[in-house]
XYZ file of C-alpha atoms in Angstrom:
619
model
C 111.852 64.222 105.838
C 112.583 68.093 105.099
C 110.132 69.283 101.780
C 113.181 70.093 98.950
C 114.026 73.749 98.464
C 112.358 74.986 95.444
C 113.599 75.276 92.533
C 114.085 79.056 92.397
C 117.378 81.110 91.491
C 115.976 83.910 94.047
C 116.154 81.916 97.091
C 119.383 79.846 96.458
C 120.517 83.447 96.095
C 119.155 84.458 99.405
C 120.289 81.910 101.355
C 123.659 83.133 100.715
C 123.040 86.064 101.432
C 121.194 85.100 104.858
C 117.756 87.693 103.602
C 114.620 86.822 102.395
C 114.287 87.066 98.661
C 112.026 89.289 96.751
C 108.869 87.685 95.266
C 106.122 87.900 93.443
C 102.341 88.554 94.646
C 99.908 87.931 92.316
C 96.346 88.994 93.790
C 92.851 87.640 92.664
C 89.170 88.453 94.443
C 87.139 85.481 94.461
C 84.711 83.589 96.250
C 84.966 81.380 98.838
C 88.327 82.720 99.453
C 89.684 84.160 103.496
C 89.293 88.028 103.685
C 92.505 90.527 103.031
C 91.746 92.287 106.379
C 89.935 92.449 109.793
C 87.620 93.150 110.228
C 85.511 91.183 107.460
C 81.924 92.037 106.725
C 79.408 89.528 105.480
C 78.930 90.873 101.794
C 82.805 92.284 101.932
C 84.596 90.344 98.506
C 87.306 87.753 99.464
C 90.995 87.880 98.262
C 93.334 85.263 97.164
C 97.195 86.166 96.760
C 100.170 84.517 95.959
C 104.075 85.687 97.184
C 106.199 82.814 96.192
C 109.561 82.803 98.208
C 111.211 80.915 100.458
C 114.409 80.689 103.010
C 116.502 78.077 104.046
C 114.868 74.837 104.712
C 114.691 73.235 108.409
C 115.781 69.486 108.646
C 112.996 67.685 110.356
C 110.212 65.119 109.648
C 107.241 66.163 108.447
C 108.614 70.050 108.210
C 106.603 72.479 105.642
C 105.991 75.790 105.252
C 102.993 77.601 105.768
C 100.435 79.675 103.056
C 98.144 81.480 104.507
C 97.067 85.147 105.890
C 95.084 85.929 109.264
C 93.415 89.487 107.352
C 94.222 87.669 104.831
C 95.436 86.938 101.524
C 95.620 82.960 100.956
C 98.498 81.991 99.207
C 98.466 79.133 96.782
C 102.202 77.917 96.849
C 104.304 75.996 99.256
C 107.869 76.132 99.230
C 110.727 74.640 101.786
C 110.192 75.707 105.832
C 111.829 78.432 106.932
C 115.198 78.981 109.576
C 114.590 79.068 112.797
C 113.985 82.151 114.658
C 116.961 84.548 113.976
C 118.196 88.284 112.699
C 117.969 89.479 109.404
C 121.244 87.690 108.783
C 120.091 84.540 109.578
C 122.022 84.384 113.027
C 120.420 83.157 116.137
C 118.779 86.126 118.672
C 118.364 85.272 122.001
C 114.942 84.521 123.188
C 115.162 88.048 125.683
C 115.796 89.998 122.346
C 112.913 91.062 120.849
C 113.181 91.737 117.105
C 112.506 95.241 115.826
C 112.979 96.692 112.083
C 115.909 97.771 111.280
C 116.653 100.319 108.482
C 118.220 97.754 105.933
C 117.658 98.529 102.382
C 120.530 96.157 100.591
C 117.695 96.056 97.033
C 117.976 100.056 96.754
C 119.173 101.506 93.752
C 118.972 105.538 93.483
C 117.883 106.182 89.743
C 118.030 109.949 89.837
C 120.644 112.127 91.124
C 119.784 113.877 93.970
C 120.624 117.348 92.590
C 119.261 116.397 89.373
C 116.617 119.226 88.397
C 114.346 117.887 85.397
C 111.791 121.001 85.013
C 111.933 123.169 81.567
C 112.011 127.071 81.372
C 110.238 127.608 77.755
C 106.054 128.047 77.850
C 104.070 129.364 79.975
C 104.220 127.974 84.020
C 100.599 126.651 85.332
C 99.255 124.220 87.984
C 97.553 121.034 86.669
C 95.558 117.829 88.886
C 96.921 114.854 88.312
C 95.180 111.365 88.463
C 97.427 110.237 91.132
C 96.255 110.366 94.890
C 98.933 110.559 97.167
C 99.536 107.013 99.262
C 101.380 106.779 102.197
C 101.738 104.246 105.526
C 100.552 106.447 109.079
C 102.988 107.117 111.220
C 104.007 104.419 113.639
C 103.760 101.812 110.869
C 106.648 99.655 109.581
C 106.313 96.553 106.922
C 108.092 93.371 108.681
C 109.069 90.091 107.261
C 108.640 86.804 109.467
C 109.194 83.349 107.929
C 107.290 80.644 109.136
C 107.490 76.500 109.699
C 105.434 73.668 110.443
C 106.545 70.311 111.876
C 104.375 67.526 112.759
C 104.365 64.515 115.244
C 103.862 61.802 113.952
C 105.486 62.439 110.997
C 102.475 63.041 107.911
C 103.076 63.862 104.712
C 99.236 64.893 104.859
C 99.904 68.772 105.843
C 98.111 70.869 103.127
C 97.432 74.544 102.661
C 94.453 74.247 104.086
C 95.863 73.022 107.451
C 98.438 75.465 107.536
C 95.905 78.607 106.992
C 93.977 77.207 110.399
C 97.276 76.906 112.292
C 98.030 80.290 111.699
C 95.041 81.582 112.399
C 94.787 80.077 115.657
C 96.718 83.131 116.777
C 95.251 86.062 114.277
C 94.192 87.912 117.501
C 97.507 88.280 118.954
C 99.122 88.822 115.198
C 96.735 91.245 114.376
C 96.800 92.167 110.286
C 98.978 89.771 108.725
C 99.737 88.186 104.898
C 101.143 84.211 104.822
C 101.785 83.178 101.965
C 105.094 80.542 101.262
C 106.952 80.904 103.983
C 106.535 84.302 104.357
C 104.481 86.712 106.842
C 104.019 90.161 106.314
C 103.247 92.595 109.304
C 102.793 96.412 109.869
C 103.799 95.958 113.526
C 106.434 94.051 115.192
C 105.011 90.479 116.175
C 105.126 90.302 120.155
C 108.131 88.011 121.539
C 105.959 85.034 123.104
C 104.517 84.578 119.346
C 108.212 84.196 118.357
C 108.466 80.763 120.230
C 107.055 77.704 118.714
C 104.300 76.992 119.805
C 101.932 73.909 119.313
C 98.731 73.477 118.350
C 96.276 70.167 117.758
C 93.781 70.312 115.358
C 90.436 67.975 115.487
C 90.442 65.181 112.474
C 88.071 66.625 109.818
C 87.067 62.894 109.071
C 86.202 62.361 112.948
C 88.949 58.509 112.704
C 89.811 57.867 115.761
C 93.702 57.434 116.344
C 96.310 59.368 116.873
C 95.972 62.984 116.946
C 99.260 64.783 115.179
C 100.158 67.696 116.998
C 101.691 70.718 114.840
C 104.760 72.627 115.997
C 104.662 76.302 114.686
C 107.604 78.629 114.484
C 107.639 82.249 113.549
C 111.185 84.031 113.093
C 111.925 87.262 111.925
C 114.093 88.063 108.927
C 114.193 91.759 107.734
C 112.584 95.233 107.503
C 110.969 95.780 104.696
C 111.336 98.624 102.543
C 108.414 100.538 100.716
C 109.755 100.603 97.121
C 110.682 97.201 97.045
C 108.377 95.396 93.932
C 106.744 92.820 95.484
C 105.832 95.262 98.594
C 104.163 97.498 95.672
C 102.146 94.669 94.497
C 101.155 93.948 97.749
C 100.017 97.608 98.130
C 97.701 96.993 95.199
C 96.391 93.553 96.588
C 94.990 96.232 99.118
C 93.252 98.826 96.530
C 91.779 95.754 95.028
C 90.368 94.450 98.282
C 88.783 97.978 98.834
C 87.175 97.703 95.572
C 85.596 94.383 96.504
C 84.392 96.361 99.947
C 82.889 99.141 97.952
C 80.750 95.951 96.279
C 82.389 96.466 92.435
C 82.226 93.606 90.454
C 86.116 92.048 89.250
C 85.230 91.379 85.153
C 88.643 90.121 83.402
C 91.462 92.332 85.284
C 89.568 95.247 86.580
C 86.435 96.584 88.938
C 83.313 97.628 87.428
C 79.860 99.263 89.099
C 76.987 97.595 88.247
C 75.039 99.612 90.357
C 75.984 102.630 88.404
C 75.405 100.937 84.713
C 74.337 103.398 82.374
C 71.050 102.276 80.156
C 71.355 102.123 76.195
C 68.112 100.887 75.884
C 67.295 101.345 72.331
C 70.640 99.376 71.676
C 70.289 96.620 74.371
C 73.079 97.810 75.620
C 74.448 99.181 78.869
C 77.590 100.456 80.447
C 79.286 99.733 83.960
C 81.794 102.042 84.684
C 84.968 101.214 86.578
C 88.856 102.101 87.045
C 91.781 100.684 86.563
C 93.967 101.514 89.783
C 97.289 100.567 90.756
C 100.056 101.957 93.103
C 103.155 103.389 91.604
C 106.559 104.294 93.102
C 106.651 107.820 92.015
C 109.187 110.589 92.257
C 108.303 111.555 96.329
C 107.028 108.213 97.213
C 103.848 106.248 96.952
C 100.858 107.003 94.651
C 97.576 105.445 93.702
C 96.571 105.817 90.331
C 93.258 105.967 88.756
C 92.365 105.454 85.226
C 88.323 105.195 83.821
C 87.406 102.477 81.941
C 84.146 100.965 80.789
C 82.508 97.286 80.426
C 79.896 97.425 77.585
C 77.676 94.514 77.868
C 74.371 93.698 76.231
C 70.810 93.079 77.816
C 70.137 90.103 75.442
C 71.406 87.323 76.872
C 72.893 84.223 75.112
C 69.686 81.998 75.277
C 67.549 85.126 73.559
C 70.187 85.220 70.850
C 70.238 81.119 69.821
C 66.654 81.480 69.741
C 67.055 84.575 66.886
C 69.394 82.041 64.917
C 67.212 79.462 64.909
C 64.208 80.976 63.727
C 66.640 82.484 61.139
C 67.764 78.616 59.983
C 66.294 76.296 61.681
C 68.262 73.154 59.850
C 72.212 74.830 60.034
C 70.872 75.923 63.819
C 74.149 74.416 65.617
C 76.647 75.515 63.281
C 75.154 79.024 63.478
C 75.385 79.017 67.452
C 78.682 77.857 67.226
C 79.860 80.428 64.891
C 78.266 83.168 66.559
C 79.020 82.060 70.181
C 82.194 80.234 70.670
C 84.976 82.494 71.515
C 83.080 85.375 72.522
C 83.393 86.542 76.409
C 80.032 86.506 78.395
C 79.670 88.100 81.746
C 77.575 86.337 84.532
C 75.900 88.856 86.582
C 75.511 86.677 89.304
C 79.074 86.094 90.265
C 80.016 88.219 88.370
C 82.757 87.015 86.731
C 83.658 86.922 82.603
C 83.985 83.630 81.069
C 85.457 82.799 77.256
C 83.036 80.183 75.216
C 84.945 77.790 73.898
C 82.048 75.406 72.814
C 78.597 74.674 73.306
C 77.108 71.476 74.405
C 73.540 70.617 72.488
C 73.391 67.203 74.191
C 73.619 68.518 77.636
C 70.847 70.985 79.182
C 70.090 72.419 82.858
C 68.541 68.825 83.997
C 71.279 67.352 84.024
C 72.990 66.527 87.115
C 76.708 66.566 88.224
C 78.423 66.061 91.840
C 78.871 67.963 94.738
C 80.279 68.144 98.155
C 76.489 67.781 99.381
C 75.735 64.599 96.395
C 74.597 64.907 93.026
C 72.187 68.225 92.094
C 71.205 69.493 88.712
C 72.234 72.968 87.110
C 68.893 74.088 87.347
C 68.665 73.280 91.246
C 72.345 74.198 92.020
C 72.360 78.285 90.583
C 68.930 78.377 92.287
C 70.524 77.053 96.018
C 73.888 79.071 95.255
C 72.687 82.165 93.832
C 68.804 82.572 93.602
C 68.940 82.517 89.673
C 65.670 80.782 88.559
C 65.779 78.780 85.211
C 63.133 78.976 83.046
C 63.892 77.329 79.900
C 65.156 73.887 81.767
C 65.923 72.314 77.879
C 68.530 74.930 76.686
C 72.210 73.677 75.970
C 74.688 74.553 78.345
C 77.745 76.484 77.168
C 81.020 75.429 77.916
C 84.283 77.676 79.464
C 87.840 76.260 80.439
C 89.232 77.290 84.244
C 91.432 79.967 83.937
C 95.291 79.437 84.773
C 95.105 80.693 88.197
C 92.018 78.068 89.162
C 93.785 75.441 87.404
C 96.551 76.207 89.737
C 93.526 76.167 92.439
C 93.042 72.191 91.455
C 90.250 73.211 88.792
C 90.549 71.235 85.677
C 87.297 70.345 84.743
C 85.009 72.324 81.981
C 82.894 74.918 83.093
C 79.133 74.751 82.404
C 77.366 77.828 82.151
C 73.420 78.415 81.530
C 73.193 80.698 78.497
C 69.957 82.673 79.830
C 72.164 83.882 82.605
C 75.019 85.166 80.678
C 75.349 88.034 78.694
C 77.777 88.996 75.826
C 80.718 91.615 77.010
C 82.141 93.986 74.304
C 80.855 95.355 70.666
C 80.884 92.871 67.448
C 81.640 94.393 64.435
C 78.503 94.806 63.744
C 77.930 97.377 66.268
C 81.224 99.478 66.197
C 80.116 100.310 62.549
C 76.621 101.717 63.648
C 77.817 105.118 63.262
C 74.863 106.194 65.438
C 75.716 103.855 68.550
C 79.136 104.888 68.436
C 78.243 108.711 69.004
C 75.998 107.916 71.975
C 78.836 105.637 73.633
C 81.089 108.384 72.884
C 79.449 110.430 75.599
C 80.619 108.051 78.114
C 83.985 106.200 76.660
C 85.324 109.818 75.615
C 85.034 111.974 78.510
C 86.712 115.571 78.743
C 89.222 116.326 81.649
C 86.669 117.680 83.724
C 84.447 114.736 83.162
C 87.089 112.281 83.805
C 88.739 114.463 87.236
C 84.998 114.022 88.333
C 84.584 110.525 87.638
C 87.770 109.539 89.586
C 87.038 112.644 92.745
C 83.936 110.662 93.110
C 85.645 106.674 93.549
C 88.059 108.396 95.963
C 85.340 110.357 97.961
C 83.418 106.640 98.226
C 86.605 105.419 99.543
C 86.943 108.255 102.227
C 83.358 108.044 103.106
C 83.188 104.064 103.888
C 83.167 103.183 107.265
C 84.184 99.142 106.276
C 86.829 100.795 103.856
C 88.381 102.930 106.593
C 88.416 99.877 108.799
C 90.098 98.015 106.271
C 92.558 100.501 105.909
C 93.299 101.208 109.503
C 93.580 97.667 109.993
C 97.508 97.950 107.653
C 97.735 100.994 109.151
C 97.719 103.004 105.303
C 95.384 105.884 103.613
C 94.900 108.160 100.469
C 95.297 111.570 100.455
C 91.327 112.851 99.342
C 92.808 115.376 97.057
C 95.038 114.568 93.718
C 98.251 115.516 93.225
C 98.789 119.158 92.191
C 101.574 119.219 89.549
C 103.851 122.309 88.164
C 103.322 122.167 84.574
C 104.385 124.387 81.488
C 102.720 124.977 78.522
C 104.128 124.943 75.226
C 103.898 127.374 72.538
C 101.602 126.236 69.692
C 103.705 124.736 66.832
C 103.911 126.158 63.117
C 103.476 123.810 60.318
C 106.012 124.496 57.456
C 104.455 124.517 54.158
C 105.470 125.148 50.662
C 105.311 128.628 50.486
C 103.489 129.377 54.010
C 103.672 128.313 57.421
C 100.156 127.508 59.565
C 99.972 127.723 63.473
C 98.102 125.414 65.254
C 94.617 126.112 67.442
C 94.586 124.586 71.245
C 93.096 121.337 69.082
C 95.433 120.897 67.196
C 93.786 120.458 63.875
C 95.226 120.747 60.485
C 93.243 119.170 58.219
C 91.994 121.991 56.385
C 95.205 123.502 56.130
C 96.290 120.448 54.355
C 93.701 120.961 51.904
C 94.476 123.939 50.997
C 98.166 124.685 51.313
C 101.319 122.807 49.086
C 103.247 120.107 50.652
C 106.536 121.266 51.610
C 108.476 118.527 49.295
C 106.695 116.989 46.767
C 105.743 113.729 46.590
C 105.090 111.167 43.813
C 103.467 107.988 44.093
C 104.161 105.934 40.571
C 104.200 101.847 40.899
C 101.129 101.018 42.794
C 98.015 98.559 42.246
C 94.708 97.995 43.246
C 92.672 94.872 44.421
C 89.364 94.986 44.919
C 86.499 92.521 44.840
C 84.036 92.101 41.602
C 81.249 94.017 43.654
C 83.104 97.172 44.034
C 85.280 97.620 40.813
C 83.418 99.616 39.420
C 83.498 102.303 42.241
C 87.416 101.840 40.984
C 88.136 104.493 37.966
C 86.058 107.114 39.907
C 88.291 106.555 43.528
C 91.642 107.428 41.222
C 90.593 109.658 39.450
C 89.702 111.786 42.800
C 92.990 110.675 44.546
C 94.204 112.708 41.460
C 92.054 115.796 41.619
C 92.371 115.887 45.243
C 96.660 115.241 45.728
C 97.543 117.421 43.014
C 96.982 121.198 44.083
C 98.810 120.191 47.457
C 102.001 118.805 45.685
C 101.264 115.076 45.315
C 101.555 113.389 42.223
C 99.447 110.206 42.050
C 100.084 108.204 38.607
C 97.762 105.540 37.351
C 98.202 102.113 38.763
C 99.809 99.443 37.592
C 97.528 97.130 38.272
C 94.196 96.705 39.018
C 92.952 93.156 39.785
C 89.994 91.503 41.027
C 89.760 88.902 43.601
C 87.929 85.947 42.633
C 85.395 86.134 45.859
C 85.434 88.064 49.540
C 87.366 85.732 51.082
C 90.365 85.691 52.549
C 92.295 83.060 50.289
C 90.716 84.621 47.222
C 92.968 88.047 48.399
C 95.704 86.208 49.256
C 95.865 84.596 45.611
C 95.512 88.329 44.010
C 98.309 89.573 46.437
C 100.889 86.731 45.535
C 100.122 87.536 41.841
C 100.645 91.031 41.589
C 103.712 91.322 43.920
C 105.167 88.268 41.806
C 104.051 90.724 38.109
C 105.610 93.755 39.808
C 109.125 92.012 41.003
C 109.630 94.103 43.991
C 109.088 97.574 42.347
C 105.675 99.011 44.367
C 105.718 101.353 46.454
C 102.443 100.434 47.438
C 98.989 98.285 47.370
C 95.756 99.581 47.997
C 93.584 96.688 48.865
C 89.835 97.569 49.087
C 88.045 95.021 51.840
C 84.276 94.211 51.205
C 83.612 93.790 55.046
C 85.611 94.921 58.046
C 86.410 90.896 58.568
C 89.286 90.236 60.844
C 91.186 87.200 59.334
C 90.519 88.512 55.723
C 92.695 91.725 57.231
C 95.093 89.784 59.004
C 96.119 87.641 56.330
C 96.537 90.337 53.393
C 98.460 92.005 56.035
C 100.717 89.057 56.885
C 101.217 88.799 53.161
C 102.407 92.262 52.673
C 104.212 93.085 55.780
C 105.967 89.907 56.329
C 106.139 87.457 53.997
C 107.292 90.125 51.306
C 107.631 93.871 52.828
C 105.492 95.223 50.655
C 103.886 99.153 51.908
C 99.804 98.452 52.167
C 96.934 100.303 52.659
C 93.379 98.735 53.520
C 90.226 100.800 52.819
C 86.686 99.138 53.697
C 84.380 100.219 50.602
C 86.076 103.682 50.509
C 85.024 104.610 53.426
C 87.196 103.046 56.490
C 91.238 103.341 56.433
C 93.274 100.817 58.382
């Protein structure tokens, strides 16, 4: 029995129209995984893609298509087996022909006119760098699309993924660089004619039964060219920057590639920075470019064993609710892996003794990350934190909890404790907030480590695609400095851009009047209350801004978020619509305290706010 087509508008579509449907590739590095490209090195990080898509189906018994990659990009779906061999039309070719590409775009769709000329005339003309880095496919190289299907005698239902990967890749050295995934393969080079008829192939019984030995029919046929802009050929482009990455030994944290070779030390802080970049290929206008952005991953040194053993000598009887309220739902980073993991509770009555099951029997945490990745544990007691599988690995067949040993994982990102160290924040500002010259430096240097990798170059020879080493010179303009209009003055602006002391000093060009307006602020800080007015007054009156006293000024009953919510509903119910605006005055930068006073205003009864955190921080 035929698998049933899938249940996808794309393909029903492209069936009709005898062409392979566009599809989506989602790309992941992890371990364990088959390698993007050939030819693989032992520490080189592993890739796992998806392109879900699908042709016709093939009646037959036992028929199913094929996910898999021989340089290689495993593909988690399976959809129905694709036509037999035929043209890009779905028509038969005769086995003498062999299939070439041929220049069919039928997805094209010209956004710009050809004549269309977008450039300005005012300012003054210069040359700028981009952050682009110009990507293109060497000459000789085409992208291809082959479907592929598997039949089986005896007919067995029992044909996997797993099974179809090592069929394929029974013939990776005549196919040469290759993505499976669905029933779709993706070349740079036309797959010889011989590989176009089925052939068979008998693979040994992993379980070593005797029996009957099924024997696996094979058929590659060729459907279209396949054009560069086209989306899902895009995404497979950056499926390839990301496998570079992985061969230039960057650690994948959340979405993006980080250095931890290249961490930068906040000692003082316990704190330290891995730079990375967020790359991805873009059609631009002139073709294909790669894109690089900096980014950083701030992490701290103490790790989450060294920070349950602060709580608890803080409160030793409330020490599991403190752990849980400082823990849960924060994102650690395993060095290790590395990968980034979200707590979503911690288990006290489990520690690193404890044993679970593996492929090789039963082992306990404290054995298994010492085997797997030479982590020794010293503290063998410790609860174990707990993360859920992401989507993608519960996809993978991973639907268990993930148990994690908290002296091996580290917090990622600042609390709000530390983004309002003023102090901190200036040295991380070095780093996070670097000037153009800074930042053109920074991303020179990622593409010169690109250029100068010998495994890298391999890779990319291998797809038969490269960078340009220099970024993309663009023809800029620029503009004349604007002029502020004032009362009875104008003010031009410097190269930064600032006005603030002109605002200071110079009238408003309308007046402005704020008159129905209250206050709410907590017990703690009303008395701070008469003196913050009365300098909103001093200060908004030589510029043209008339500030009346408030309304109303009430306290909340205690810090909390309820307590606000109460003094909100009260003084929009006393004013009946008539503010123009409440200042709220927060006691801590707490987010749900925010959030709610916000959802009060702003939704439930459009009312204009302003939050200030004890006069000092506007949100």
């Amino acid at each position: 029995m035929s698998d049933p087509p899938p249940p996808s508008r794309g393909r029903a579509r492209a069936r009709v129209r005898g062409a392979a449907p566009q599809f989506q590739l989602v790309a992941t590095v992890a371990e364990g995984d088959q390698q993007l490209m050939e030819p693989p090195t032992p520490d080189q990080s592993h890739m796992q893609s998806h392109m879900y898509g699908g042709s016709g189906n093939v009646s037959g018994v036992g028929t199913r298509s094929g996910t898999s990659s021989g340089n290689e990009a495993e593909g988690g779906s399976s959809g129905g087996s694709a036509p037999t061999r035929g043209s890009p039309r779905g028509g038969q070719v005769s086995s003498g022909r062999r299939p070439g590409f041929p220049s069919v775009d039928p997805e094209f769709i010209r956004t710009r006119p050809a004549a269309f000329d977008k450039k300005g005339s005012s300012g003054r003309a210069l040359q700028i760098v981009s952050n682009y880095y110009e990507f293109r496919m060497n000459k000789g190289y085409k992208l291809g699309l082959y479907a592929v299907a598997v039949t089986v005698q005896p007919p067995s239902d029992e044909i996997d993924d797993k099974k179809i990967r090592a069929l394929v890749k029974t013939r990776k050295d005549q196919l040469g660089s290759y993505l499976l995934s669905g029933s779709q393969l993706m070349t740079t080079h036309p797959i010889p004619e011989e590989l176009l008829q089925p052939f068979q192939v008998v693979l040994p019984n992993p379980d070593g039964n005797e029996g009957v030995v099924p024997t696996y029919t094979v058929t590659i046929s060729y459907l279209r060219e396949v054009q560069e802009h086209e989306g899902f050929v895009i995404q497979f482009y950056n499926v390839i920057v990301r496998t570079v990455q992985g061969i230039l030994k960057y650690a994948q944290v959340g979405r993006h590639y980080y250095d931890p070779k290249a961490a930068v030390k906040f000692n003082s802080w316990r704190l330290e920075l891995w730079p990375g970049f967020i790359n991805s290929i873009r059609a631009q206008d002139g073709g294909l470019y790669l894109n690089i952005e900096s980014c950083w991953k701030v992490l701290s040194t103490q790790n989450i064993y060294e920070k349950m053993l602060e709580i608890r000598a803080q409160d030793r009887e409330n020490f599991q609710e403190n752990c849980s309220k400082a823990i849960v739902g924060t994102m650690v980073v395993t060095p290790y892996n590395p990968k980034a993991y979200k707590i979503v509770r911690i288990d006290f009555n489990a520690n690193c003794s404890n044993t679970f099951e593996t492929s090789k029997g039963r082992t306990s945490f404290t054995d298994y990350f010492w085997t797997k990745y030479k982590q020794q544990v010293r503290h063998p007691n410790q609860p174990m934190l707990v993360s859920e599988p992401t989507r993608k690995e519960q996809r993978r067949g991973m639907i268990g909890d993930v148990y994690l040993v908290p002296e091996l994982c580290f917090p990622a990102g600042l609390n709000d404790e530390l983004r309002a160290n003023f102090r901190l924040m200036k040295e991380l500002a070095s780093c996070l907030h670097m000037d153009p010259t800074n930042r053109l430096k920074t991303t020179q240097d990622f593409m010169n480590s690109i250029q100068s990798s010998a495994d890298v170059q391999t890779a990319l020879a291998a797809w038969g695609v490269g960078f340009n080493r220099a970024p993309v010179e663009v023809a800029a303009r620029q503009i004349p400095p604007e002029k502020l209009l004032f009362k009875n003055d104008t003010f031009q602006l410097d190269d930064k851009a600032d006005w603030t002391m002109a605002f200071r000093s110079k009238q408003m060009y309308s007046p402005a009047v704020l008159r129905q307006w209250a206050i709410i602020v907590t017990n703690r800080d009303a008395q701070g209350v008469n003196n913050l007015i009365s300098t909103m007054q001093r200060v908004a009156g030589p510029i043209g801004y008339t500030i009346s006293q408030p309304m109303a000024i009430v306290r909340a009953a205690s810090p909390s978020a309820s307590a606000f919510t109460n003094a909100l509903n009260e003084v929009i119910a006393k004013a009946q619509g008539k503010l123009d605006m409440i200042l709220i005055i927060l006691p801590n930068p707490n987010a749900d305290t925010y959030a709610a006073v916000k959802k009060i205003c702003s939704i439930s009864h459009g009312s204009k706010s302003l939050c200030i955190f004890e006069f000092m921080y506007i949100y």
